[in-house]
CSV table of C-alpha atoms in Angstrom, one decimal:
chain,number,residue,atom,x,y,z
R,375,MET,CA,16.0,87.9,-107.4
R,376,THR,CA,18.8,90.4,-108.0
R,377,ARG,CA,16.4,93.3,-107.6
R,378,ASN,CA,15.0,91.9,-104.4
R,379,ARG,CA,18.5,91.3,-103.0
R,380,THR,CA,19.5,94.9,-103.9
R,381,LEU,CA,16.4,96.3,-102.2
R,382,HIS,CA,17.0,94.1,-99.1
R,383,TRP,CA,20.7,95.3,-99.0
R,384,ILE,CA,19.6,99.0,-99.2
R,385,ALA,CA,16.9,98.6,-96.6
R,386,VAL,CA,19.2,96.8,-94.1
R,387,HIS,CA,22.1,99.3,-94.5
R,388,ALA,CA,19.7,102.3,-94.4
R,389,THR,CA,18.3,101.1,-91.1
R,390,ALA,CA,21.8,100.5,-89.8
R,391,VAL,CA,22.9,104.0,-90.8
R,392,ALA,CA,19.8,105.5,-89.2
R,393,ALA,CA,20.4,103.6,-86.0
R,394,ALA,CA,24.0,104.7,-85.9
R,395,LEU,CA,23.1,108.3,-86.4
R,396,PHE,CA,20.5,108.1,-83.7
R,397,PHE,CA,23.3,107.1,-81.2
R,398,VAL,CA,26.1,109.2,-82.6
R,399,LEU,CA,24.4,112.6,-83.2
R,400,PRO,CA,23.9,113.4,-79.4
R,401,PHE,CA,27.7,113.0,-78.9
R,402,VAL,CA,28.3,115.2,-81.9
R,403,PHE,CA,26.0,117.8,-80.6
R,404,VAL,CA,27.7,117.8,-77.2
R,405,PHE,CA,31.1,118.0,-78.8
R,406,LEU,CA,30.2,120.9,-81.1
R,407,THR,CA,28.6,122.8,-78.3
R,408,SER,CA,31.6,122.3,-76.1
R,409,VAL,CA,33.9,124.2,-78.5
R,410,MET,CA,31.5,127.1,-79.1
R,411,SER,CA,31.8,130.6,-77.7
R,412,ASP,CA,29.5,131.7,-74.9
R,413,ASP,CA,27.1,133.7,-77.1
R,414,GLN,CA,26.8,131.0,-79.7
R,415,ALA,CA,26.1,128.0,-77.4
R,416,MET,CA,22.4,127.0,-77.5
R,417,SER,CA,21.7,129.8,-80.0
R,418,GLY,CA,20.4,127.5,-82.8
R,419,ARG,CA,23.6,127.7,-84.8
R,420,LEU,CA,24.9,124.2,-84.8
R,421,TRP,CA,28.4,124.7,-86.3
R,422,PRO,CA,31.0,126.7,-84.3
R,423,HIS,CA,32.0,130.0,-85.8
R,424,THR,CA,35.2,129.8,-83.7
R,425,TRP,CA,36.6,126.7,-82.2
R,426,LYS,CA,37.3,127.5,-78.6
R,427,TRP,CA,39.4,124.6,-77.4
R,428,SER,CA,40.2,126.7,-74.3
R,429,ASN,CA,36.9,125.7,-72.9
R,430,TYR,CA,38.4,122.4,-71.9
R,431,ALA,CA,41.3,124.2,-70.2
R,432,THR,CA,38.8,126.3,-68.3
R,433,VAL,CA,37.0,123.2,-67.1
R,434,PHE,CA,40.2,121.6,-65.9
R,435,ARG,CA,41.1,124.8,-64.0
R,436,THR,CA,37.8,124.7,-62.1
R,437,PRO,CA,38.6,124.2,-58.4
R,438,GLY,CA,38.2,120.6,-57.4
R,439,PHE,CA,37.8,119.1,-61.0
R,440,LEU,CA,41.1,117.3,-60.9
R,441,ASP,CA,40.2,116.0,-57.4
R,442,TRP,CA,37.0,114.6,-58.8
R,443,TRP,CA,38.9,112.9,-61.5
R,444,ARG,CA,41.3,111.3,-59.0
R,445,ASN,CA,38.4,110.2,-56.8
R,446,SER,CA,36.5,108.7,-59.7
R,447,LEU,CA,39.6,106.7,-60.8
R,448,LEU,CA,40.2,105.5,-57.2
R,449,TYR,CA,36.6,104.5,-56.8
R,450,ALA,CA,36.3,102.8,-60.2
R,451,GLY,CA,39.7,101.2,-60.2
R,452,LEU,CA,39.7,99.8,-56.7
R,453,GLY,CA,36.0,98.9,-56.9
R,454,THR,CA,36.6,96.9,-60.1
R,455,LEU,CA,39.7,95.2,-58.8
R,456,PHE,CA,38.0,94.2,-55.5
R,457,THR,CA,34.8,93.0,-57.2
R,458,VAL,CA,36.6,90.8,-59.7
R,459,CYS,CA,39.0,89.3,-57.2
R,460,SER,CA,36.3,88.5,-54.6
R,461,SER,CA,33.6,87.3,-57.0
R,462,LEU,CA,35.7,84.9,-59.0
R,463,PRO,CA,36.4,82.3,-56.2
R,464,VAL,CA,32.7,82.3,-55.3
R,465,ALA,CA,31.6,81.9,-58.9
R,466,TYR,CA,34.2,79.1,-59.3
R,467,ALA,CA,32.9,77.2,-56.3
R,468,LEU,CA,29.2,77.5,-57.4
R,469,ALA,CA,30.1,76.4,-61.0
R,470,LYS,CA,32.5,73.6,-60.5
R,471,PHE,CA,32.2,72.2,-56.9
R,472,ARG,CA,29.5,69.7,-55.9
R,473,PHE,CA,28.4,70.3,-52.3
R,474,ARG,CA,25.3,70.2,-50.2
R,475,GLY,CA,23.4,73.5,-50.4
R,476,ARG,CA,25.0,74.6,-53.7
R,477,ARG,CA,21.6,75.3,-55.3
R,478,PRO,CA,20.2,77.2,-52.3
R,479,ALA,CA,23.4,79.2,-52.2
R,480,MET,CA,23.0,80.2,-55.8
R,481,MET,CA,19.3,81.1,-55.2
R,482,LEU,CA,20.4,83.3,-52.3
R,483,VAL,CA,22.9,85.1,-54.6
R,484,ILE,CA,20.2,85.7,-57.2
R,485,ALA,CA,17.8,86.9,-54.5
R,486,THR,CA,20.2,89.5,-53.3
R,487,MET,CA,20.2,90.9,-56.9
R,488,MET,CA,16.5,91.8,-56.4
R,489,LEU,CA,17.1,93.8,-53.2
R,490,PRO,CA,17.1,97.5,-54.0
R,491,PRO,CA,20.0,99.4,-52.5
R,492,GLN,CA,17.6,102.0,-51.1
R,493,VAL,CA,16.2,99.3,-48.7
R,494,VAL,CA,19.5,99.0,-46.7
R,495,VAL,CA,21.0,102.5,-47.2
R,496,VAL,CA,19.9,103.8,-43.8
R,497,PRO,CA,21.2,101.0,-41.6
R,498,MET,CA,24.4,100.8,-43.7
R,499,TYR,CA,24.9,104.6,-43.4
R,500,LEU,CA,24.5,104.4,-39.7
R,501,VAL,CA,27.2,101.6,-39.5
R,502,TRP,CA,29.7,103.5,-41.6
R,503,ALA,CA,29.0,106.9,-40.2
R,504,GLN,CA,28.4,106.3,-36.5
R,505,GLN,CA,30.3,103.1,-35.8
R,506,LEU,CA,33.2,103.3,-38.2
R,507,HIS,CA,33.3,107.1,-38.7
R,508,LEU,CA,34.0,106.9,-42.4
R,509,ALA,CA,31.3,109.3,-43.6
R,510,GLY,CA,32.7,111.9,-45.9
R,511,SER,CA,34.8,109.5,-47.9
R,512,LEU,CA,34.4,106.9,-50.6
R,513,TRP,CA,35.6,103.9,-48.5
R,514,PRO,CA,32.0,102.9,-47.5
R,515,LEU,CA,31.4,102.3,-51.2
R,516,ILE,CA,34.8,100.6,-52.0
R,517,VAL,CA,35.3,98.3,-49.0
R,518,PRO,CA,32.0,96.3,-49.5
R,519,MET,CA,33.1,95.4,-53.0
R,520,ALA,CA,35.9,93.3,-51.5
R,521,PHE,CA,33.2,90.8,-50.3
R,522,GLY,CA,31.8,90.0,-53.7
R,523,ASP,CA,28.9,91.3,-55.9
R,524,ALA,CA,25.9,89.2,-56.6
R,525,TYR,CA,25.5,90.2,-60.3
R,526,SER,CA,29.2,89.7,-60.9
R,527,ILE,CA,29.1,86.3,-59.2
R,528,PHE,CA,26.1,85.3,-61.3
R,529,LEU,CA,27.7,86.3,-64.6
R,530,LEU,CA,31.0,84.6,-63.8
R,531,ARG,CA,29.3,81.5,-62.7
R,532,GLN,CA,27.4,81.3,-66.0
R,533,PHE,CA,30.6,81.8,-67.9
R,534,LEU,CA,32.6,79.2,-65.9
R,535,LEU,CA,29.9,76.6,-66.7
R,536,THR,CA,31.0,76.8,-70.3
R,537,ILE,CA,34.6,75.6,-69.4
R,538,PRO,CA,34.8,71.8,-69.9
R,539,LYS,CA,35.5,70.0,-66.7
R,540,GLU,CA,38.1,67.8,-68.4
R,541,TYR,CA,40.6,70.7,-68.3
R,542,LEU,CA,40.1,70.9,-64.5
R,543,GLU,CA,40.4,67.2,-64.0
R,544,SER,CA,43.6,67.1,-66.0
R,545,ALA,CA,45.1,69.8,-63.9
R,546,ARG,CA,44.1,68.0,-60.7
R,547,MET,CA,45.7,64.8,-62.0
R,548,ASP,CA,48.9,66.7,-62.6
R,549,GLY,CA,49.0,67.7,-59.0
R,550,CYS,CA,47.4,71.1,-59.1
R,551,GLY,CA,45.4,72.2,-56.1
R,552,GLU,CA,42.2,74.1,-56.4
R,553,VAL,CA,43.8,77.5,-56.0
R,554,ARG,CA,46.5,76.7,-58.6
R,555,THR,CA,43.9,75.3,-60.9
R,556,LEU,CA,41.8,78.5,-60.6
R,557,LEU,CA,44.8,80.7,-61.3
R,558,ARG,CA,46.6,78.7,-64.0
R,559,ILE,CA,43.7,77.1,-65.8
R,560,VAL,CA,40.4,78.9,-65.1
R,561,VAL,CA,41.6,82.5,-65.1
R,562,PRO,CA,43.2,82.4,-68.6
R,563,MET,CA,40.2,80.6,-70.1
R,564,ALA,CA,37.7,83.0,-68.4
R,565,ARG,CA,39.3,86.3,-69.6
R,566,PRO,CA,36.2,87.3,-71.7
R,567,GLY,CA,33.9,86.8,-68.7
R,568,LEU,CA,36.3,88.6,-66.4
R,569,ALA,CA,36.5,91.5,-68.9
R,570,ALA,CA,32.7,91.7,-69.1
R,571,VAL,CA,32.4,91.8,-65.3
R,572,ALA,CA,35.2,94.3,-65.0
R,573,LEU,CA,33.7,96.6,-67.5
R,574,PHE,CA,30.2,96.4,-66.0
R,575,GLN,CA,31.7,97.2,-62.6
R,576,PHE,CA,33.9,100.0,-63.9
R,577,PHE,CA,31.0,101.7,-65.7
R,578,PHE,CA,28.8,101.3,-62.6
R,579,CYS,CA,31.4,102.9,-60.3
R,580,TRP,CA,32.3,105.7,-62.8
R,581,ASN,CA,28.7,106.7,-63.3
R,582,ASP,CA,27.5,106.1,-59.7
R,583,TYR,CA,25.7,109.2,-58.4
R,584,PHE,CA,23.6,107.7,-55.6
R,585,GLY,CA,26.5,106.3,-53.5
R,586,PRO,CA,28.7,109.4,-53.5
R,587,GLN,CA,25.7,111.6,-52.7
R,588,ILE,CA,25.0,109.5,-49.6
R,589,TYR,CA,28.5,109.1,-48.2
R,590,ALA,CA,30.6,111.9,-49.7
R,591,ALA,CA,28.2,114.9,-50.1
R,592,GLN,CA,29.5,116.7,-47.0
R,593,ASN,CA,33.1,116.5,-48.1
R,594,PRO,CA,33.8,118.2,-51.5
R,595,GLY,CA,37.3,116.7,-51.4
R,596,ALA,CA,35.8,113.2,-51.8
R,597,TRP,CA,33.3,114.0,-54.6
R,598,THR,CA,33.5,112.0,-57.8
R,599,LEU,CA,32.9,113.3,-61.4
R,600,SER,CA,29.3,112.1,-61.5
R,601,TYR,CA,28.5,114.0,-58.3
R,602,GLY,CA,30.8,117.0,-59.0
R,603,LEU,CA,29.3,117.5,-62.4
R,604,GLU,CA,26.0,118.5,-60.8
R,605,SER,CA,27.8,121.2,-58.8
R,606,PHE,CA,29.6,122.3,-61.9
R,607,LYS,CA,26.3,122.6,-63.8
R,608,SER,CA,24.8,124.6,-61.0
R,609,ALA,CA,27.7,127.0,-61.0
R,610,HIS,CA,27.7,127.4,-64.8
R,611,ASN,CA,24.0,127.0,-65.6
R,612,VAL,CA,24.2,129.6,-68.4
R,613,ASP,CA,27.6,128.6,-69.7
R,614,TRP,CA,26.4,125.7,-71.8
R,615,ASN,CA,29.7,125.4,-73.7
R,616,LEU,CA,31.5,124.8,-70.4
R,617,THR,CA,28.9,122.4,-69.2
R,618,MET,CA,29.1,120.4,-72.4
R,619,ALA,CA,32.9,120.4,-72.2
R,620,ALA,CA,32.7,119.0,-68.6
R,621,THR,CA,30.1,116.4,-69.7
R,622,LEU,CA,32.3,115.2,-72.5
R,623,LEU,CA,35.4,114.9,-70.2
R,624,VAL,CA,33.3,112.8,-67.8
R,625,MET,CA,32.1,110.5,-70.6
R,626,ALA,CA,35.4,110.2,-72.4
R,627,PRO,CA,37.1,107.6,-70.2
R,628,VAL,CA,34.0,105.3,-70.4
R,629,VAL,CA,33.9,105.6,-74.2
R,630,VAL,CA,37.6,105.0,-74.6
R,631,VAL,CA,37.6,101.9,-72.3
R,632,PHE,CA,34.6,100.4,-74.1
R,633,PHE,CA,36.1,101.1,-77.5
R,634,PHE,CA,39.3,99.1,-76.8
R,635,ALA,CA,37.6,96.3,-74.8
R,636,GLN,CA,34.4,95.9,-76.8
R,637,LYS,CA,35.5,92.6,-78.4
R,638,ALA,CA,36.2,90.9,-75.0
R,639,PHE,CA,33.1,92.5,-73.6
R,640,VAL,CA,30.7,91.2,-76.3
R,641,GLU,CA,32.3,87.8,-76.2
R,642,GLY,CA,32.0,87.5,-72.4
R,643,VAL,CA,28.4,88.7,-72.4
R,644,THR,CA,27.5,86.3,-75.2
R,645,LEU,CA,29.1,83.2,-73.6
R,646,THR,CA,27.5,83.8,-70.2
R,647,GLY,CA,24.2,82.6,-71.6
R,648,VAL,CA,25.4,79.4,-73.3
R,649,LYS,CA,24.9,77.1,-70.4
R,650,GLY,CA,22.6,77.5,-67.4
């Protein structure tokens, strides 16, 4: 029995270490390449002879790079805020209210999740570009998020179903209206679900390449990091150390945000599937 347990422990931990290395080694490779000299990058020598931290300064001095950072923060920050604030009331109504047409409304929300964005990109572009004259900016991507997101509504609705209705009934008996109940009772209890939705939306906006390519391609001042990185790679296609440094700077905010919010994120994603 002791021998079998030891072998099982070794097998489990060896598998875990191998899986961890599988995910970590690409980041290590990108980091080591980013601090190499020009002649050593992609030469087969994996460890830097000289650590050139100045590569990061060179990337930051690239014309437009700080603007790409600012645009990405604006897009991801406002997009996340608008999505959470607009999706929460809809999810609350679908989860806790009883009204005629509630089930068809939920089915309609789920159906919109199946609609590829490429289907509506042409008519939407014509509206934003020809009618509202907002082409060349990120507002055509940010403003629609103030009207809710189907995936976020679905996740929040699933999470709100796990909140016992007795809490809401007690708040109503104490004189709380629906808005006050939502803000004072539901929001504090739904923090894990809100964190999961916020992280999903932040990651989507930060990594979005398709949207900025459609609406902001003609205006370099409105490019985001995901789209600007392609231009940077084209301009430095032989400077792999600079390309890797730029790639690491683009990935760093997402990794840092997930590292500090992973507990709430995992809890929120787990609890969204408890009750259907």
